[in-house]
Short mmCIF file of C-alpha atoms and ligand atoms in Angstrom, two decimals:
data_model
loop_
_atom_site.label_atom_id
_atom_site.label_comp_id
_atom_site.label_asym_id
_atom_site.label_seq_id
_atom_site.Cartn_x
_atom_site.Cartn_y
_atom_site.Cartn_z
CA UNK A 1 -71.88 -34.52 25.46
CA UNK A 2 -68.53 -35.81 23.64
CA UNK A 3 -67.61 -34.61 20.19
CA UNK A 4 -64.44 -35.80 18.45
CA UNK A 5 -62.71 -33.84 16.29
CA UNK A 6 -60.93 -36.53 13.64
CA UNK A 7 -58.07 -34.54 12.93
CA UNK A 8 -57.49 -30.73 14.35
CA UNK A 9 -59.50 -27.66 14.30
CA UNK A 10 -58.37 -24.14 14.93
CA UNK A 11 -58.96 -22.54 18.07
CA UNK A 12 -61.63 -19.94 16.90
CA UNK A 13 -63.82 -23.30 16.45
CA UNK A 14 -62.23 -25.50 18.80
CA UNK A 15 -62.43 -23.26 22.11
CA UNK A 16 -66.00 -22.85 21.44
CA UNK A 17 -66.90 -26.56 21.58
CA UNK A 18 -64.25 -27.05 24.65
CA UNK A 19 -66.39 -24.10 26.39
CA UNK A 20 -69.50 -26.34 25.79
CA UNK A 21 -68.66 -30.13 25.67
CA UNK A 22 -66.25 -32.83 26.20
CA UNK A 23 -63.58 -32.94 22.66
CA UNK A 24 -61.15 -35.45 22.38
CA UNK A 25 -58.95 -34.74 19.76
CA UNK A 26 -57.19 -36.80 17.69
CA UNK A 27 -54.37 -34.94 15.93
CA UNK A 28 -52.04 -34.59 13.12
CA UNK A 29 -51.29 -36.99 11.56
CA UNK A 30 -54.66 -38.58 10.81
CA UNK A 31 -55.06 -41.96 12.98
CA UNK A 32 -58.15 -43.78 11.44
CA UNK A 33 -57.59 -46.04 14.17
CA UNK A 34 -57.55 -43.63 16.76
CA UNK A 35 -60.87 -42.24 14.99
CA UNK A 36 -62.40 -45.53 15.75
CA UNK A 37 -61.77 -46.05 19.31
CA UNK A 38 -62.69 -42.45 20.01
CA UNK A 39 -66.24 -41.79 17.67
CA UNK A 40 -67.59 -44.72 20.16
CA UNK A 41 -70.06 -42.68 22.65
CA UNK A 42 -69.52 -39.40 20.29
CA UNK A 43 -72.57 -37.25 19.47
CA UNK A 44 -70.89 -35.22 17.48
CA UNK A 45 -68.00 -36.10 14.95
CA UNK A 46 -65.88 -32.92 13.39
CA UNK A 47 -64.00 -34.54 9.72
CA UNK A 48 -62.27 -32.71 6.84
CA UNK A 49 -61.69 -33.36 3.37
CA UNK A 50 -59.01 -36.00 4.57
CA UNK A 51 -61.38 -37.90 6.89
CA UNK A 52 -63.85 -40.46 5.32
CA UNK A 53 -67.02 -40.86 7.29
CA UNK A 54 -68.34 -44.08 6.14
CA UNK A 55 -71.57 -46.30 7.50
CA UNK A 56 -68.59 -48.34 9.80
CA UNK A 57 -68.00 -45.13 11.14
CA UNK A 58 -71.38 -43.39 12.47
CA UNK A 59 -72.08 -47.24 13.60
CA UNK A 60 -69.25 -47.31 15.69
CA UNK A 61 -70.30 -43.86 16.72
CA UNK A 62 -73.42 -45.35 17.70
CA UNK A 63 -76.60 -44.09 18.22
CA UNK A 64 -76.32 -41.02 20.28
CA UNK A 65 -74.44 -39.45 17.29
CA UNK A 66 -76.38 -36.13 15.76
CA UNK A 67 -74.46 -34.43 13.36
CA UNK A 68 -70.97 -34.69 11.50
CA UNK A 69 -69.72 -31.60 10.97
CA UNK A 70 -67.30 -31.17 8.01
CA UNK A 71 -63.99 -28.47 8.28
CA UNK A 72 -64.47 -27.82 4.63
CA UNK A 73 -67.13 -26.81 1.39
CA UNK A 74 -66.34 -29.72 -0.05
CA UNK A 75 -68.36 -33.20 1.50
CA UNK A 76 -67.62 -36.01 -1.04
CA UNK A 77 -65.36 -37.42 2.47
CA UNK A 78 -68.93 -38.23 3.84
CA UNK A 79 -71.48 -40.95 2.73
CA UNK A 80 -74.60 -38.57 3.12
CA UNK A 81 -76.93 -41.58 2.36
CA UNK A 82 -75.43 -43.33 5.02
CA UNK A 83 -76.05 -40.07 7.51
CA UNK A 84 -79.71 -39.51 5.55
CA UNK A 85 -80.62 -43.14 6.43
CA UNK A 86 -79.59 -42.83 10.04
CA UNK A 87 -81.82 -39.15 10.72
CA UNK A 88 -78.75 -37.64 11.32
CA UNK A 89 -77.42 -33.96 9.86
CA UNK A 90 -74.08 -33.75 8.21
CA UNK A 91 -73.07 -29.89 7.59
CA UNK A 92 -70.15 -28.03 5.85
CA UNK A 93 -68.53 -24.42 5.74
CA UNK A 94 -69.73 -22.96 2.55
CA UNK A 95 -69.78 -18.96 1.75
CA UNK A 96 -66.71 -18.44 4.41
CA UNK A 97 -64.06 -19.52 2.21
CA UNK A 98 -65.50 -18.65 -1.39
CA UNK A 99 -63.43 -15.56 -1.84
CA UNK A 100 -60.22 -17.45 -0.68
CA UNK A 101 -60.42 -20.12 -3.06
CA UNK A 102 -61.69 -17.86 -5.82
CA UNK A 103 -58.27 -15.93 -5.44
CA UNK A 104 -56.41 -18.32 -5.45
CA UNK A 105 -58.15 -19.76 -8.72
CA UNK A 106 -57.27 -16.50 -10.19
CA UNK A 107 -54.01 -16.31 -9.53
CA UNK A 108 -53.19 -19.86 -10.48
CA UNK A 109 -55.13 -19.01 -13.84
CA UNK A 110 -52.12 -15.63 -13.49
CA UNK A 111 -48.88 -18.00 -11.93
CA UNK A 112 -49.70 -20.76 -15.02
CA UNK A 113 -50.51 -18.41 -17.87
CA UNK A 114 -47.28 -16.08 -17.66
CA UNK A 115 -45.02 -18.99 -16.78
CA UNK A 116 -44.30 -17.85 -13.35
CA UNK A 117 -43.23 -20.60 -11.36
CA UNK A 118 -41.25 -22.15 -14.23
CA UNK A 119 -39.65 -19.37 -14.97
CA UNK A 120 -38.56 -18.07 -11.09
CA UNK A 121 -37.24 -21.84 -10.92
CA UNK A 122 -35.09 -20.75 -14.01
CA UNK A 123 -33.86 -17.96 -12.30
CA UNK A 124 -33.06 -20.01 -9.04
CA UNK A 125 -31.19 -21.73 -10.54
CA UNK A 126 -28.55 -19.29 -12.01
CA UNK A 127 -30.20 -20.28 -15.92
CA UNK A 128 -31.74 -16.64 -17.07
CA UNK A 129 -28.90 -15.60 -19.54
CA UNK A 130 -30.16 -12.12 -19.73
CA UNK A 131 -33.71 -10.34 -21.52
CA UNK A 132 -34.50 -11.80 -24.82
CA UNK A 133 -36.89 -10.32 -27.00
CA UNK A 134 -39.09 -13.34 -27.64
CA UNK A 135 -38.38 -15.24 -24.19
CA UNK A 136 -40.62 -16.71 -21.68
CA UNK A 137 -43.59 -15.58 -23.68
CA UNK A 138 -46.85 -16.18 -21.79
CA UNK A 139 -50.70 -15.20 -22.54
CA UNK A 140 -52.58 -12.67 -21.03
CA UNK A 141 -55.93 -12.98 -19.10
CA UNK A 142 -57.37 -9.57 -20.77
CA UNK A 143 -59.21 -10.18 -23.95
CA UNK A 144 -58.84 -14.27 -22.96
CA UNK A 145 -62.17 -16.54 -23.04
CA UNK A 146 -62.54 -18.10 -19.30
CA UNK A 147 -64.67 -21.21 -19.06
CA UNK A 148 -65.83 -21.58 -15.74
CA UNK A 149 -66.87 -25.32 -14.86
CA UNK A 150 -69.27 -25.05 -12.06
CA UNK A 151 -71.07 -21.40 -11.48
CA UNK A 152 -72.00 -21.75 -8.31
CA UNK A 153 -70.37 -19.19 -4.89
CA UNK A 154 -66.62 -19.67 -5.66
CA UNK A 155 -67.57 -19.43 -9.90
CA UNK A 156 -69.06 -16.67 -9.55
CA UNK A 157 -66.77 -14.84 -7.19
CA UNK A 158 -63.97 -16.16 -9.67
CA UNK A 159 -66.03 -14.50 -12.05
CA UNK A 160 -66.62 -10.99 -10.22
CA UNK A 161 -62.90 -10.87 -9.44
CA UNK A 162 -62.26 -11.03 -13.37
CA UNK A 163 -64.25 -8.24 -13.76
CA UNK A 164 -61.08 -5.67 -14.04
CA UNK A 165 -59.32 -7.98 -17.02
CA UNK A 166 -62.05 -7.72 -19.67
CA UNK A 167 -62.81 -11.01 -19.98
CA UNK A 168 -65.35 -13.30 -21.80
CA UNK A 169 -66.71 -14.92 -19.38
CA UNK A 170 -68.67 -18.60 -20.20
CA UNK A 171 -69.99 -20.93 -18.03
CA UNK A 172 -71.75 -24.16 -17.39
CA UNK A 173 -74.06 -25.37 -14.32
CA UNK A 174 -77.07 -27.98 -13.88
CA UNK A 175 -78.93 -25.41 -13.46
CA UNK A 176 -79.86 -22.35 -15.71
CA UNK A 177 -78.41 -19.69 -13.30
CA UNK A 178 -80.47 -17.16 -15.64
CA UNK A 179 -80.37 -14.57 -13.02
CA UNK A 180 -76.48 -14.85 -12.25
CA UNK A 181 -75.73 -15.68 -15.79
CA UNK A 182 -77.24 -12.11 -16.78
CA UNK A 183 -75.10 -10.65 -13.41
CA UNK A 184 -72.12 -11.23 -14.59
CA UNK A 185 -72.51 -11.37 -18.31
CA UNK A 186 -71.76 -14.89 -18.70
CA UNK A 187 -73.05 -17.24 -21.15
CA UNK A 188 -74.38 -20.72 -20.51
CA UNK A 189 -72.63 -23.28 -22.71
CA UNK A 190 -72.51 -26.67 -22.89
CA UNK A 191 -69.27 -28.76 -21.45
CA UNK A 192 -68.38 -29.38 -25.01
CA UNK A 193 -68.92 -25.83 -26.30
CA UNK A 194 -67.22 -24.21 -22.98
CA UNK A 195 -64.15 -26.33 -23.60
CA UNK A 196 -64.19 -25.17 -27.73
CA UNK A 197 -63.94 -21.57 -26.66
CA UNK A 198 -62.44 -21.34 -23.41
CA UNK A 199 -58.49 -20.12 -23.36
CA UNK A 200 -58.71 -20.98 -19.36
CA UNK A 201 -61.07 -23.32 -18.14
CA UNK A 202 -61.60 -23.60 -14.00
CA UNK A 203 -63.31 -26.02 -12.45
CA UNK A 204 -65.76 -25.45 -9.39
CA UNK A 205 -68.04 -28.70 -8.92
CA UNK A 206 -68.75 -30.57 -6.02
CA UNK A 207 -67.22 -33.66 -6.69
CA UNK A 208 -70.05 -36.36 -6.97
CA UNK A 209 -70.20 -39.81 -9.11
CA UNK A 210 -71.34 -37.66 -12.25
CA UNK A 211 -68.21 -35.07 -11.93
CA UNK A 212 -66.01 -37.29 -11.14
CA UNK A 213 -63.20 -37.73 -14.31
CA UNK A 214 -65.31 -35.24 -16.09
CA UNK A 215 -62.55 -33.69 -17.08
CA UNK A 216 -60.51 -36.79 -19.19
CA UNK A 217 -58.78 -37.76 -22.52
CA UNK A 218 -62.28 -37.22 -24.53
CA UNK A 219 -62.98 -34.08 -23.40
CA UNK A 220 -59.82 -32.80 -23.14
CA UNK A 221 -58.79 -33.52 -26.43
CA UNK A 222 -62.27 -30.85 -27.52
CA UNK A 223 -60.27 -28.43 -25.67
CA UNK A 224 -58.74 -24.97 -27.58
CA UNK A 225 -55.27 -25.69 -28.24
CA UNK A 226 -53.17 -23.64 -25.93
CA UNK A 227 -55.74 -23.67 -23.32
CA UNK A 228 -54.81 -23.49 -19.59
CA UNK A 229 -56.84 -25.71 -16.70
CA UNK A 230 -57.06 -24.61 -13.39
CA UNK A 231 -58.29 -26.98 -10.75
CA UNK A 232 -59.49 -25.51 -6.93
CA UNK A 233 -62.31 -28.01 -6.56
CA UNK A 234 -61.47 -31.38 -6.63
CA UNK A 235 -58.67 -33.48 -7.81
CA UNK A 236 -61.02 -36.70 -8.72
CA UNK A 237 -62.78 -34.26 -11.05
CA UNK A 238 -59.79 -35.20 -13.42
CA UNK A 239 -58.22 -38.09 -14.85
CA UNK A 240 -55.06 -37.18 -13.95
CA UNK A 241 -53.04 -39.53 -16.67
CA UNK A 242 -55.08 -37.89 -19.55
CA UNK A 243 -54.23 -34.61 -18.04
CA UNK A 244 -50.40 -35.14 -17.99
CA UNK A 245 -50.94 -36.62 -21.65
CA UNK A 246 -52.86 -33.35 -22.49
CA UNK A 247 -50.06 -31.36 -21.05
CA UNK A 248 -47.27 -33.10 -22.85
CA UNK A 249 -48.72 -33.79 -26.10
CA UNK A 250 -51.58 -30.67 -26.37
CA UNK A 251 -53.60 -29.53 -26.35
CA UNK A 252 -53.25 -27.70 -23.10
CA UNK A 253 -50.78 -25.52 -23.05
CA UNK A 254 -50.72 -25.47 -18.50
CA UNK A 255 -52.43 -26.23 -15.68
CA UNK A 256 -52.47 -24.77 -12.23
CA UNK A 257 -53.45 -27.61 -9.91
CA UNK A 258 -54.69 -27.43 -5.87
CA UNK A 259 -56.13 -30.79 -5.70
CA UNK A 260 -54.99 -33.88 -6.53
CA UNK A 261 -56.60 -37.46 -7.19
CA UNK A 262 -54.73 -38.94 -3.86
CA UNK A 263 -53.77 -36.30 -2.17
CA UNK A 264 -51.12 -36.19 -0.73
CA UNK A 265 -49.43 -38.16 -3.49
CA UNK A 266 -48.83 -35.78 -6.61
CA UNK A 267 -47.55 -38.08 -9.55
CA UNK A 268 -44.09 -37.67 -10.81
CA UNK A 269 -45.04 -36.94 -13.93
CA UNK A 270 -47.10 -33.67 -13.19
CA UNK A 271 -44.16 -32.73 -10.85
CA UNK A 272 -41.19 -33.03 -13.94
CA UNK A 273 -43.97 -30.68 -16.21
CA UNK A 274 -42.62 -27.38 -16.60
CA UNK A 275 -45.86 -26.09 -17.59
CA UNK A 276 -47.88 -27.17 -14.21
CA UNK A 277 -48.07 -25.15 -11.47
CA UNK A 278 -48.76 -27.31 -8.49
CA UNK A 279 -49.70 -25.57 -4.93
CA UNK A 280 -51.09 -28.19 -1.89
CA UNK A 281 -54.41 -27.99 -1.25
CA UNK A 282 -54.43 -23.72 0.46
CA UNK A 283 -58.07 -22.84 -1.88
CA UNK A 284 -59.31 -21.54 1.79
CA UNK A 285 -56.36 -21.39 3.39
CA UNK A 286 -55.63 -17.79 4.73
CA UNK A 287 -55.91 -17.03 8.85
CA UNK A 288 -59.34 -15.45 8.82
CA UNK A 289 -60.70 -17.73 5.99
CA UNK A 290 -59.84 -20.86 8.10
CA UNK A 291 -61.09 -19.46 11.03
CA UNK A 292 -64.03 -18.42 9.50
CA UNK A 293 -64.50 -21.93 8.75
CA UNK A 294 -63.48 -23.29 12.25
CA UNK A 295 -66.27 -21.20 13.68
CA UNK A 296 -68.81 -21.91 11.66
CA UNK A 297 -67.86 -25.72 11.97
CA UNK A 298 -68.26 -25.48 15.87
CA UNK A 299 -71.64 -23.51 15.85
CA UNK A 300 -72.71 -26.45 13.31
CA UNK A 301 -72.43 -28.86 15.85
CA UNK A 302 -73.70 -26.64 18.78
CA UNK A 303 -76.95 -26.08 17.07
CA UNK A 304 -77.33 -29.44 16.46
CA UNK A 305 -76.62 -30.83 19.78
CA UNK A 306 -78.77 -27.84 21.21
CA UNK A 307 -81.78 -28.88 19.13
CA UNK A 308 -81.66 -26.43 16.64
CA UNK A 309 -81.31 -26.58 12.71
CA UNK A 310 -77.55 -26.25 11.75
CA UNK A 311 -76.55 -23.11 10.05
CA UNK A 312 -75.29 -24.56 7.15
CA UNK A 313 -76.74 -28.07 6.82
CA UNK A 314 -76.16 -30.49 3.66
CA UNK A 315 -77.94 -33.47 5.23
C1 GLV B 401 -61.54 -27.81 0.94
O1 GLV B 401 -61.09 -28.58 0.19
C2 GLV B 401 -62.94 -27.57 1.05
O2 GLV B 401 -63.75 -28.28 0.45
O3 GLV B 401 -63.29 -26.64 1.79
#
């Protein structure tokens, strides 16, 4: 059986579907065309955040293809109707990455509220004239309100990790989350209400048609002045113009960003703020976190082409 693998995969995945079927990989950088040629034939398809799997796509495939098996949590690349409608199973790496991308959360919530990347730039650059008493001031996460958007895994591990700085820790979700809400001590607020109180707010929603710009110049502007936004989901989730307005003119006081609306593009504007702290897309990116992943993206695929139910299915 052939699988293509869009883009690359690391070899904890990889050698385990080269052990069991033909791959043909296509390689960095991303060649859509390439994708094309090669998903013709393919029962299984391995994508990534940076692949789109559209209805062109599994039809070109044709009609051999079983499964699509995404390297990531995240499966807004996919059209899941389009694999629904078609009886085939699309699947994802959840659980393997959560406490990755919750640290990394935290420490951009850390790197954005004491200033640290602006301020190390300040030092690069031969500008720190010496200790002042009232320089560089930043805010502390201890005693701070954090408003997490989204309380599902990598919420609540964001939220278990902020166990040590005292926090008050609100939240919002579809669902009522009773159970975890009493867990972790976290109240259930509204959007509105969360962004009123919160002194950080981080974001961890799929992104879907209903999250998508959630985050723009209306509900920013309910946000606590001096509030700090933290982004490790997805960069669509914000209107990215009302955030740099939000960050120039209040009332945010920074943002840490991992995603972006068109990745890789990062605007200028975000890039000249001295109070954003930008890192490229690493939420799950440590060695054993993205191998984790690989692995679990190659026995996807191998227990769909050997008849079984994927481990972690989302189609
Ligand atoms: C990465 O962006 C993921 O969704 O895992």
């Amino acid at each position: 059986m052939k699988v293509v693998v869009a883009r690359t995969l690391p070899a904890a995945g990889l050698q385990k579907l080269t052990e069991r079927f033909d791959v043909e990989v296509g390689g960095l950088p991303f060649d859509r065309q390439w994708l094309y040629e090669h998903a013709a034939g393919a029962h299984a398809i391995v994508a990534d955040p940076t692949v789109p799997v559209q209805r062109d796509l599994l039809d070109r495939a044709g009609d051999q293809l079983k499964v699509v098996s995404n390297f990531a949590v995240g499966f807004d690349n996919i059209d899941t109707e389009a694999v629904r409608e078609r009886g085939l199973r699309a699947t994802n790496t959840p659980n393997v990455l959560t406490n990755a991308t919750a640290e990394l959360a935290v420490a951009l919530m850390q790197a954005a509220g004491r200033r640290i990347v602006e301020t190390d730039g300040i030092f690069r650059r031969g500008e720190w004239v010496g200790w002042e008493p009232e320089q560089f001031l930043g805010r502390e996460l201890s005693g701070a309100t954090v408003g997490l958007v989204g309380f599902g895994r990598i919420g609540q591990r964001v939220a278990e990790l902020l166990t040590g700085f005292e926090v008050e820790l609100v939240f919002t979700d579809a669902q009522p989350m009773d159970e975890a809400a009493a867990r972790h001590g976290a109240q259930r607020l509204d959007l509105d209400e969360l962004l009123a109180v919160s002194d950080y707010v981080s974001l961890h929603v799929n992104l879907t048609p209903e999250t998508k710009h959630m985050v723009n110049a209306e509900t920013l502007a309910r946000c606590k002045p001096g509030a700090i936004l933290v982004n490790t989901c997805r960069g669509s989730v914000v209107d990215t113009a009302a955030l740099v307005d939000a960050l120039k003119n209040g009332p945010l006081a920074a943002a840490g960003l991992d995603v972006y609306e068109n990745e890789p593009a990062v605007p200028e504007d975000l890039v000249q703020l001295p109070n954003t702290v930008l890192v490229p897309h690493v939420g799950s990116a440590t060695r054993a976190t993205r191998d984790a992943m690989a692995t679990l993206c190659a026995d996807n695929v191998i227990a769909v082409l050997s008849g079984e139910d994927p481990p972690t299915p989302v189609v």
